[in-house]
mmCIF file of C-alpha atoms and ligand atoms in Angstrom:
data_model
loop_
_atom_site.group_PDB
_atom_site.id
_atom_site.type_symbol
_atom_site.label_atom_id
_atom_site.label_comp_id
_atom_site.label_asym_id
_atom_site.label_seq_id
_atom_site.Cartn_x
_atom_site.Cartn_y
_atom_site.Cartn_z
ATOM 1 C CA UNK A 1 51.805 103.215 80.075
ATOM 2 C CA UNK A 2 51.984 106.409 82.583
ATOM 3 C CA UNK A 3 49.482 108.964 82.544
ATOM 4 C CA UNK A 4 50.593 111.806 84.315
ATOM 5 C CA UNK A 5 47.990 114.494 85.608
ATOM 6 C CA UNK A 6 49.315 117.686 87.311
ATOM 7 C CA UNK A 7 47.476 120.922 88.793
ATOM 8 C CA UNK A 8 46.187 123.025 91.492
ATOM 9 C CA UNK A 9 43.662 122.248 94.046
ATOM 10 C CA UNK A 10 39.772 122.017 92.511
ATOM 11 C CA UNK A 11 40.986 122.044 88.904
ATOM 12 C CA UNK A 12 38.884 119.136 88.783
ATOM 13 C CA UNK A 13 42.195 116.673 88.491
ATOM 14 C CA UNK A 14 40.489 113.919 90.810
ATOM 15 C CA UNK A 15 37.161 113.723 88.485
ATOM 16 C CA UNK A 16 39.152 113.195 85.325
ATOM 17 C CA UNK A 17 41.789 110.992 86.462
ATOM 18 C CA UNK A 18 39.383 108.552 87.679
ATOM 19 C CA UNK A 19 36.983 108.616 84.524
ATOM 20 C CA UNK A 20 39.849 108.528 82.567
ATOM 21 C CA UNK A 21 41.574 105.420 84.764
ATOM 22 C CA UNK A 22 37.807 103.277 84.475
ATOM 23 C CA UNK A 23 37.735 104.299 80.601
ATOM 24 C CA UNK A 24 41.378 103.045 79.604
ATOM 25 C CA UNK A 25 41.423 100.035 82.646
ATOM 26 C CA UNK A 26 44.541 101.942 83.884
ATOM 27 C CA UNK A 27 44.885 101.881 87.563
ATOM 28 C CA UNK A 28 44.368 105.618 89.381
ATOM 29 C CA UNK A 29 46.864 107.058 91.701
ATOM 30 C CA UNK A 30 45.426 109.453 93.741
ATOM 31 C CA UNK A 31 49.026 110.546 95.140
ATOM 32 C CA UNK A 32 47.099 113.663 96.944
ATOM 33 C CA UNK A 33 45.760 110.879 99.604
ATOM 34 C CA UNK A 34 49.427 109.841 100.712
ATOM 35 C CA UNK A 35 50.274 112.984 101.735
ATOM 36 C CA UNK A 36 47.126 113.562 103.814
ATOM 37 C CA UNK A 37 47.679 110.313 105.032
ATOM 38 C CA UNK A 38 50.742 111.856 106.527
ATOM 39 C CA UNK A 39 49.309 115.154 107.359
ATOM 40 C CA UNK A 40 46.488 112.740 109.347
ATOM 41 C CA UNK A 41 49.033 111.172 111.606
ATOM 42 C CA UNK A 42 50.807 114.400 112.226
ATOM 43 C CA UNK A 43 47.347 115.774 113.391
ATOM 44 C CA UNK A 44 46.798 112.787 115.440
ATOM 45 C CA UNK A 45 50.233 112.746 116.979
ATOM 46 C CA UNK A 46 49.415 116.920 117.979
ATOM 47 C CA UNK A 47 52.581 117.510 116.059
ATOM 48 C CA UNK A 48 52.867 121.115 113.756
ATOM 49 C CA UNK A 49 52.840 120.399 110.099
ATOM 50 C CA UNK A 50 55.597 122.818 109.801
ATOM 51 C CA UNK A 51 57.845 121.561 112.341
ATOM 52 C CA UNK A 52 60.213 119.658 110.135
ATOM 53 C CA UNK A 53 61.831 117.679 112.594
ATOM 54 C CA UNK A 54 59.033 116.426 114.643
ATOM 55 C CA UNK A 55 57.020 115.390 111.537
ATOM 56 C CA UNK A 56 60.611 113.802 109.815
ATOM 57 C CA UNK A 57 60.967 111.749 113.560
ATOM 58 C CA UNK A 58 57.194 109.846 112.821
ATOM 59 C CA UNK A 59 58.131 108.948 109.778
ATOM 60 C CA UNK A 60 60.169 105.684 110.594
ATOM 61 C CA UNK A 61 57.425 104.589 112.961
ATOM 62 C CA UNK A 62 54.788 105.508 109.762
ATOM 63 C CA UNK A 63 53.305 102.573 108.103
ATOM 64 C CA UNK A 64 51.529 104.209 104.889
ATOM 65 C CA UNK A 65 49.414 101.805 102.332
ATOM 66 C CA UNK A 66 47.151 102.047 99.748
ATOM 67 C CA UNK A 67 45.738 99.130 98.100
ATOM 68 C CA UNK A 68 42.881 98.840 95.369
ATOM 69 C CA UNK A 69 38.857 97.501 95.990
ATOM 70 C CA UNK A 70 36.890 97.739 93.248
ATOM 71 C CA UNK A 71 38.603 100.204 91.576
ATOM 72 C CA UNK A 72 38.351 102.561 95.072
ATOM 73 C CA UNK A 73 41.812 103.652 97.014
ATOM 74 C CA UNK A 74 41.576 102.207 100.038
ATOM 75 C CA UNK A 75 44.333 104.185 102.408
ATOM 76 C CA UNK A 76 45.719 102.704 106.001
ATOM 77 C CA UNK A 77 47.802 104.316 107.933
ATOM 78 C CA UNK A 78 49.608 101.328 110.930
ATOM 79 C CA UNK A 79 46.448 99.140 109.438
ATOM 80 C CA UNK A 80 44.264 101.589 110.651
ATOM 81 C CA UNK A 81 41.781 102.194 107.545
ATOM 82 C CA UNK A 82 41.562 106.390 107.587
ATOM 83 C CA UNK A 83 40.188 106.726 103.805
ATOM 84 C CA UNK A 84 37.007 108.441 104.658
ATOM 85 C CA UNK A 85 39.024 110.974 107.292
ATOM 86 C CA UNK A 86 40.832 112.297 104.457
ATOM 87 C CA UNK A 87 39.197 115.241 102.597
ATOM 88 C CA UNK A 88 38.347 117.674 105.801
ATOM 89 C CA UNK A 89 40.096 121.355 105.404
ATOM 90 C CA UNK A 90 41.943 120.815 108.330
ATOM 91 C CA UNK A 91 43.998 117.810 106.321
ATOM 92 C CA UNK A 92 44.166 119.318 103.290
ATOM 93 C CA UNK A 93 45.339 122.503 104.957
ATOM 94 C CA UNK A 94 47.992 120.464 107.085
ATOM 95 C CA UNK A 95 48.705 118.110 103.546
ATOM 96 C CA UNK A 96 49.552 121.273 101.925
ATOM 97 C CA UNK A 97 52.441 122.633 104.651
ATOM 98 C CA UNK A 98 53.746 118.543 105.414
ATOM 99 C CA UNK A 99 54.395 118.196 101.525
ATOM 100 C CA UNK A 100 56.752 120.986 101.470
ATOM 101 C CA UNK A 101 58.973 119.216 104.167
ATOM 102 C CA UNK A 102 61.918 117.670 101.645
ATOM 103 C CA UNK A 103 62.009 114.292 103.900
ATOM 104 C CA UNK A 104 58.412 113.702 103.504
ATOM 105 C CA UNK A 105 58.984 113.829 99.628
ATOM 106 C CA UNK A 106 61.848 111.571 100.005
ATOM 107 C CA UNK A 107 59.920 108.975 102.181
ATOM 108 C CA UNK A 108 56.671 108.965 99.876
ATOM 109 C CA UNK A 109 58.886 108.890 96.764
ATOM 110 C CA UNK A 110 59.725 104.632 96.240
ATOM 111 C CA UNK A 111 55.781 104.262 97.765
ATOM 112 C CA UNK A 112 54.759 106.218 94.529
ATOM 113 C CA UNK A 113 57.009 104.677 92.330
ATOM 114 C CA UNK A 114 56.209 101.147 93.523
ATOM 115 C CA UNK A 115 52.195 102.069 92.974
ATOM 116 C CA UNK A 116 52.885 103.333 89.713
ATOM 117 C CA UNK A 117 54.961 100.529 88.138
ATOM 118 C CA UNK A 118 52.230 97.787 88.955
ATOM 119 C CA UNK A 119 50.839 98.087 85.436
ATOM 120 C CA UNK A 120 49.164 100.981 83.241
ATOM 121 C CA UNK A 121 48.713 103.982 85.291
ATOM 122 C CA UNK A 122 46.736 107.331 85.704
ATOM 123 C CA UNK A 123 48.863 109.358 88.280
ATOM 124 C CA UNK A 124 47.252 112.612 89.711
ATOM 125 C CA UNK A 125 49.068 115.010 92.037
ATOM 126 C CA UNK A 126 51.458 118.274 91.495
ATOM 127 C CA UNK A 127 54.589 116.530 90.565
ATOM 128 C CA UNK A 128 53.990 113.325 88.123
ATOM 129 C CA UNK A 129 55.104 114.845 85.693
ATOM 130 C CA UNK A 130 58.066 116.346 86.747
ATOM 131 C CA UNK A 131 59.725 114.166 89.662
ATOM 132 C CA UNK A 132 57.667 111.493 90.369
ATOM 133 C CA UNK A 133 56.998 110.338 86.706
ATOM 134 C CA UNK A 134 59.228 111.848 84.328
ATOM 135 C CA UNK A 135 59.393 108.986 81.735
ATOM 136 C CA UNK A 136 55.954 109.174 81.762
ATOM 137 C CA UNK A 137 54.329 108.577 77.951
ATOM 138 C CA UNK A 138 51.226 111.579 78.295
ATOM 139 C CA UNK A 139 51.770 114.267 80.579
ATOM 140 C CA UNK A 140 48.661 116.510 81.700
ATOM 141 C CA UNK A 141 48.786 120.248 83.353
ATOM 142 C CA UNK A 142 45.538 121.232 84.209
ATOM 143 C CA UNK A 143 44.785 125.139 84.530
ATOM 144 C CA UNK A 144 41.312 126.675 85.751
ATOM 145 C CA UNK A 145 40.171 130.310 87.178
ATOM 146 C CA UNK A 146 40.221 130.497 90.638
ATOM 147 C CA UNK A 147 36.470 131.216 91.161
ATOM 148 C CA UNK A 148 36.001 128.107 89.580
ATOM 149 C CA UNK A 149 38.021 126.302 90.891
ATOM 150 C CA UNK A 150 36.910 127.270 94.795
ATOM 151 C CA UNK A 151 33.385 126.940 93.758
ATOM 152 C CA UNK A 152 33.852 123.537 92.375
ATOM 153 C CA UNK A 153 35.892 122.721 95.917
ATOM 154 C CA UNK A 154 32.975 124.867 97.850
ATOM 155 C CA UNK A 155 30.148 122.382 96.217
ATOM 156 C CA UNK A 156 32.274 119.481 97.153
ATOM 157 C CA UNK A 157 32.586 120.482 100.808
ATOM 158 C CA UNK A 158 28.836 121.182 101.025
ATOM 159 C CA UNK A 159 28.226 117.612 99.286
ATOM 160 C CA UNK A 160 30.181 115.930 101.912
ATOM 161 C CA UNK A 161 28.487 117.392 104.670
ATOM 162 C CA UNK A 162 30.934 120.469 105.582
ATOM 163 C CA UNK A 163 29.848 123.636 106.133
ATOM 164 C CA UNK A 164 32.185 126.472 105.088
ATOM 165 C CA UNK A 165 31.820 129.948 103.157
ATOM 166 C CA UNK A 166 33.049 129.757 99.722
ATOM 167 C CA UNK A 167 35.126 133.099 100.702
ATOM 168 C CA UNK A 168 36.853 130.970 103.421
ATOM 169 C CA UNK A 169 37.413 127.945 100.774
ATOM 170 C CA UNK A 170 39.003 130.830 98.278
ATOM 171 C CA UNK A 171 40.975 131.445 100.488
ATOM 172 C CA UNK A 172 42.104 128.038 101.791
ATOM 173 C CA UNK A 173 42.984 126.856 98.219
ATOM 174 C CA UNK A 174 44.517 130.394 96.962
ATOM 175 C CA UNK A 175 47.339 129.914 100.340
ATOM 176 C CA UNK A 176 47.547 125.959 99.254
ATOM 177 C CA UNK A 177 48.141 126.811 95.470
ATOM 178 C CA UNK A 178 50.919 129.357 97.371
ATOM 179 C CA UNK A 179 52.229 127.102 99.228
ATOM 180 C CA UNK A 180 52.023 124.205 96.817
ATOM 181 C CA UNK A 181 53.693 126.434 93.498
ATOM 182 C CA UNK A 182 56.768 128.148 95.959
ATOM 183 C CA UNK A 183 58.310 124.929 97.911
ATOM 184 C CA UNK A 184 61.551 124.900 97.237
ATOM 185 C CA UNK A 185 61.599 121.593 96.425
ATOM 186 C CA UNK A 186 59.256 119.566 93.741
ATOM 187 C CA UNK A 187 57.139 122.525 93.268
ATOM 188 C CA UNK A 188 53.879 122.848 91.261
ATOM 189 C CA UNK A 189 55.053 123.531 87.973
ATOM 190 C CA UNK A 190 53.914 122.118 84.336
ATOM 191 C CA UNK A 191 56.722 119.689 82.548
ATOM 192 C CA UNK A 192 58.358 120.957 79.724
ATOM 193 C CA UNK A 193 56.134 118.402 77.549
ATOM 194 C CA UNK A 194 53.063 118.731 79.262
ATOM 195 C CA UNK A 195 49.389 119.251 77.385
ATOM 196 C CA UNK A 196 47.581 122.279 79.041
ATOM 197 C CA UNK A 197 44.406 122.134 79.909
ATOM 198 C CA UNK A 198 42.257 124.781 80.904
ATOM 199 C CA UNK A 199 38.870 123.485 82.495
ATOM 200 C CA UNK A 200 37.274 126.960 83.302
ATOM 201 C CA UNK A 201 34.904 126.368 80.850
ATOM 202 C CA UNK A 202 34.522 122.635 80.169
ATOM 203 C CA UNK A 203 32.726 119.613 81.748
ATOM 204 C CA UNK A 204 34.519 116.617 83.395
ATOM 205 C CA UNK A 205 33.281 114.475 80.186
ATOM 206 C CA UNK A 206 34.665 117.303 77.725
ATOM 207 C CA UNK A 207 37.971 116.952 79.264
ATOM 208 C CA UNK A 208 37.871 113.336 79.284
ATOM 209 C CA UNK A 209 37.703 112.976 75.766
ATOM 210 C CA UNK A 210 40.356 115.680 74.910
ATOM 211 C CA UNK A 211 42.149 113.321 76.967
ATOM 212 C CA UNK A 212 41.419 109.923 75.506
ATOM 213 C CA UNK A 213 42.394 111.858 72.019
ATOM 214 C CA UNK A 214 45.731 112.108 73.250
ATOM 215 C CA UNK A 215 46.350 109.340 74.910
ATOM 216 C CA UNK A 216 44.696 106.584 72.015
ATOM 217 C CA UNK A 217 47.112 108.375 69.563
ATOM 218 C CA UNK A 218 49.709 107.244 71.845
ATOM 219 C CA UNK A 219 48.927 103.415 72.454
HETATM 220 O O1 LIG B 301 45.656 116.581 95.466
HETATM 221 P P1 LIG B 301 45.315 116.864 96.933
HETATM 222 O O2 LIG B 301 44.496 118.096 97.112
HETATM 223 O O3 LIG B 301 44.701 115.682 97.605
HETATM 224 O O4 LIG B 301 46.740 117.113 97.638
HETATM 225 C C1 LIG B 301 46.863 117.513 98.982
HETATM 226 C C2 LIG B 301 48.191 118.227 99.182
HETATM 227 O O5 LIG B 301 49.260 117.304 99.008
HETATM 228 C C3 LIG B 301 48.484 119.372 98.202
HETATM 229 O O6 LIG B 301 48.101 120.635 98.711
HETATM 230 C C4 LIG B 301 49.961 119.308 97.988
HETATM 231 C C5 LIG B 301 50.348 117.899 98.328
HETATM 232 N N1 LIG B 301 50.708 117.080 97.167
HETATM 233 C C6 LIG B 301 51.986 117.197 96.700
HETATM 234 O O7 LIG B 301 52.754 118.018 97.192
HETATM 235 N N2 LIG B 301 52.410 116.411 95.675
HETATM 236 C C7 LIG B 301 51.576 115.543 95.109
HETATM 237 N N3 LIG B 301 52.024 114.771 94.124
HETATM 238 C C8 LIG B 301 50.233 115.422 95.554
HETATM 239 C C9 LIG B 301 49.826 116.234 96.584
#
């Protein structure tokens, strides 16, 4: 079974996905972390995320993996284990612009599709539903107000040790959502048959169980 999760950045997508992947023994797909993986080695190769044909001319020489311990991603990029270089704003940021180049899709498309036919999956990222996914049996759009949604980001900055003003992450994730909603290609938008969710006003363990409601009645 697919689980598809879609949404903006600090909808709270991540949180869910992963309660929701331990509760059903489903394997999460953090799709998010293959882009920045990307956007990592474009940083380290002092290439501009929004030079399309420099980043497209790394890609062949791009070794991208993501295997499973104890239920945590583990991402490589060339062998080189970069998983806890992953979440700075500078990444996300250059994640953001990188995803909107149409051969970066294209390369990161059969890596997503091989991940996700292993076995039972909960797949998070903007396009699941839509391109990556489409067959997949329960489809998820998640929805929240922006002030929530850069104060839940803000709190996860500050927990990991960044500092940043909560105007400056407002802003970061209002140009991503931009970005992320207007690419011409593969663009954050809900499928046809997706659930909505709006998380404004609930807990991760409220939306979890909406969740597991719709998904049980499926199995
Ligand atoms: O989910 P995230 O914040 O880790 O994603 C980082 C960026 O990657 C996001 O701004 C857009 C891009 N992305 C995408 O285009 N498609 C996906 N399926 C997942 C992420």
């Amino acid at each position: 079974m697919i689980v598809a999760i879609d949404g903006p950045a600090g909808v709270g997508k991540s949180t869910v996905a992963k309660l929701l992947a331990s509760k059903l023994r489903f394997l999460y797909l953090d799709t998010g972390s293959l882009y920045r993986a990307v956007a990592w080695a474009v940083i380290r190769n002092r290439i501009d995320p929004a030079d399309a044909d420099a980043v497209s001319a790394i890609l062949p020489g791009l070794s991208v993996q993501m295997r499973f311990e104890n239920g945590t991603a583990v991402v490589e990029v060339n062998r080189q284990d970069i998983s806890n270089e992953l979440r700075t704003p500078e990444v996300s940021a250059a994640a953001s612009v990188v995803s909107a180049i149409p051969a970066v899709r294209a390369w990161l498309f059969p890596l997503q599709r091989e991940i996700g036919l292993q076995g039972s999956v909960v797949a998070e990222g903007r396009d699941m539903g839509t391109h990556i996914f489409p067959e997949a049996e329960v489809k998820f759009f998640l929805e929240a107000d922006p002030m929530v949604r850069a104060d839940r980001r803000h709190r996860e900055l500050v927990a990991a040790g960044h500092s940043r003003q909560i105007e400056q992450t407002a802003l970061d994730i209002s140009t991503r959502d931009g970005r992320d909603r207007s690419r011409a290609v593969a663009p954050l938008v809900p499928a046809d048959d997706a659930h909505h969710i709006d998380t404004s006003a609930m807990s991760a363990a409220e939306v979890v169980e909406h969740m597991m409601a719709v998904v049980t009645a499926k199995l």
